[in-house]
């Protein structure tokens, strides 16, 4: 197997931000063939789970990350589908984890944390989620 084939195997089922999945097919003594499938809704959902679970983003924050040209660049339709189908995410817990970051890393006051959490330029959590987070710091 060539180095080029090894690199492409490493990228097996790599989901790109544009909702395209690349799956290389490698057979012995043959050139590498790449299949591309465009399932933007499932790709958007996969990205949404990543942002919600590992980045502790708000629902609105996830949506804006998915549609942003500086983010994933999904269509509004795919992003809406993804956000509507996120299950098992505690938005209160995400707000609390973000609040803890601001407290410990940025040394922000409760009032400043609350405003950061609800800001449309910040985390975009709901007021209820932000109140929960600040109460549980």
Coordinates of C-alpha atoms in Angstrom, one line a residue:
X1 CA 0.0 0.0 0.0
X2 CA 1.4 3.4 -1.0
X3 CA 1.8 6.4 1.3
X4 CA -1.0 8.2 -0.6
X5 CA -3.4 5.3 0.0
X6 CA -2.5 5.2 3.7
X7 CA -3.3 8.9 4.0
X8 CA -6.7 8.4 2.2
X9 CA -7.5 5.5 4.5
X10 CA -6.8 7.7 7.4
X11 CA -9.6 10.0 6.1
X12 CA -12.1 7.2 5.8
X13 CA -15.6 8.6 6.4
X14 CA -14.2 12.0 7.1
X15 CA -17.2 14.4 7.3
X16 CA -16.4 17.7 5.8
X17 CA -18.1 21.0 6.9
X18 CA -20.0 21.2 3.7
X19 CA -21.9 18.1 4.4
X20 CA -19.9 15.7 2.3
X21 CA -18.6 12.4 3.4
X22 CA -15.4 11.1 1.8
X23 CA -15.0 7.3 1.8
X24 CA -11.9 5.9 0.0
X25 CA -12.2 2.5 -1.5
X26 CA -8.9 0.7 -1.7
X27 CA -8.5 -2.6 -3.4
X28 CA -5.2 -4.5 -3.8
X29 CA -3.2 -3.3 -6.8
X30 CA -5.7 -0.7 -7.9
X31 CA -5.9 3.0 -7.8
X32 CA -7.7 4.7 -4.9
X33 CA -11.4 5.5 -5.7
X34 CA -13.2 8.0 -3.6
X35 CA -16.9 7.9 -3.1
X36 CA -18.6 11.1 -2.2
X37 CA -22.1 11.1 -0.7
X38 CA -24.0 14.3 0.1
X39 CA -26.1 13.8 3.1
X40 CA -26.0 17.3 4.5
X41 CA -28.7 16.7 7.1
X42 CA -26.8 13.8 8.7
X43 CA -23.5 15.6 8.4
X44 CA -25.0 18.7 10.1
X45 CA -26.4 16.5 12.9
X46 CA -23.0 14.9 13.4
X47 CA -21.4 18.4 13.6
X48 CA -24.2 19.6 15.9
X49 CA -23.6 16.8 18.4
X50 CA -19.8 17.6 18.4
X51 CA -20.5 21.3 19.2
X52 CA -23.1 20.5 21.8
X53 CA -21.2 17.7 23.6
X54 CA -17.5 18.8 23.4
X55 CA -17.7 22.6 23.0
X56 CA -20.7 22.9 25.4
X57 CA -22.5 25.3 23.0
X58 CA -26.0 26.6 23.3
X59 CA -28.7 25.4 20.9
X60 CA -28.6 28.9 19.2
X61 CA -24.8 28.8 19.2
X62 CA -24.8 25.4 17.5
X63 CA -27.2 26.6 14.8
X64 CA -25.2 29.7 14.1
X65 CA -21.9 27.7 14.0
X66 CA -23.5 25.3 11.5
X67 CA -24.7 28.0 9.1
X68 CA -21.8 30.4 9.4
X69 CA -19.6 30.8 6.4
X70 CA -16.7 31.0 8.9
X71 CA -18.0 27.7 10.5
X72 CA -19.5 24.7 8.8
X73 CA -21.4 26.5 6.0
X74 CA -24.5 24.2 6.1
X75 CA -27.8 25.4 4.7
X76 CA -30.3 26.9 7.1
X77 CA -32.5 23.9 6.4
X78 CA -29.8 21.3 7.3
X79 CA -28.8 23.3 10.4
X80 CA -32.4 23.6 11.5
X81 CA -32.9 19.8 11.0
X82 CA -29.8 19.1 13.1
X83 CA -30.7 21.3 16.0
X84 CA -34.3 20.0 16.1
X85 CA -32.9 16.4 16.2
X86 CA -30.3 16.9 19.0
X87 CA -31.4 14.5 21.8
X88 CA -29.8 13.9 25.1
X89 CA -28.2 17.3 25.4
X90 CA -28.6 19.2 28.7
X91 CA -28.5 22.9 27.7
X92 CA -28.4 23.8 31.4
X93 CA -25.3 21.7 31.9
X94 CA -23.7 23.2 28.8
X95 CA -24.4 26.7 30.2
X96 CA -22.9 25.7 33.5
X97 CA -19.8 24.3 31.9
X98 CA -19.4 27.6 29.9
X99 CA -20.0 29.6 33.1
X100 CA -17.3 27.6 34.9
X101 CA -14.8 28.3 32.1
X102 CA -15.5 32.0 32.4
X103 CA -15.2 31.9 36.2
X104 CA -11.9 30.0 36.3
X105 CA -10.2 31.1 33.1
X106 CA -11.5 34.6 32.6
X107 CA -12.1 35.4 36.3
X108 CA -15.4 37.0 35.5
X109 CA -18.1 38.0 38.0
X110 CA -21.5 36.3 38.1
X111 CA -23.1 39.3 36.5
X112 CA -20.5 39.4 33.7
X113 CA -20.9 35.6 33.2
X114 CA -24.6 35.9 32.9
X115 CA -24.4 38.6 30.3
X116 CA -21.8 36.6 28.3
X117 CA -24.0 33.6 28.4
X118 CA -27.1 35.4 27.0
X119 CA -25.3 37.7 24.6
X120 CA -26.0 37.4 20.9
X121 CA -22.2 38.1 20.5
X122 CA -21.4 35.5 23.2
X123 CA -22.8 32.1 24.0
X124 CA -26.5 32.7 23.1
X125 CA -28.0 30.6 25.9
X126 CA -31.5 31.4 27.1
X127 CA -31.9 33.6 30.1
X128 CA -33.3 30.6 32.0
X129 CA -30.2 28.5 31.2
X130 CA -27.9 31.4 32.1
X131 CA -29.7 31.9 35.5
X132 CA -29.3 28.1 36.1
X133 CA -25.6 28.3 35.4
X134 CA -24.9 31.3 37.6
X135 CA -26.9 29.8 40.4
X136 CA -25.0 26.6 40.3
X137 CA -21.4 28.0 40.1

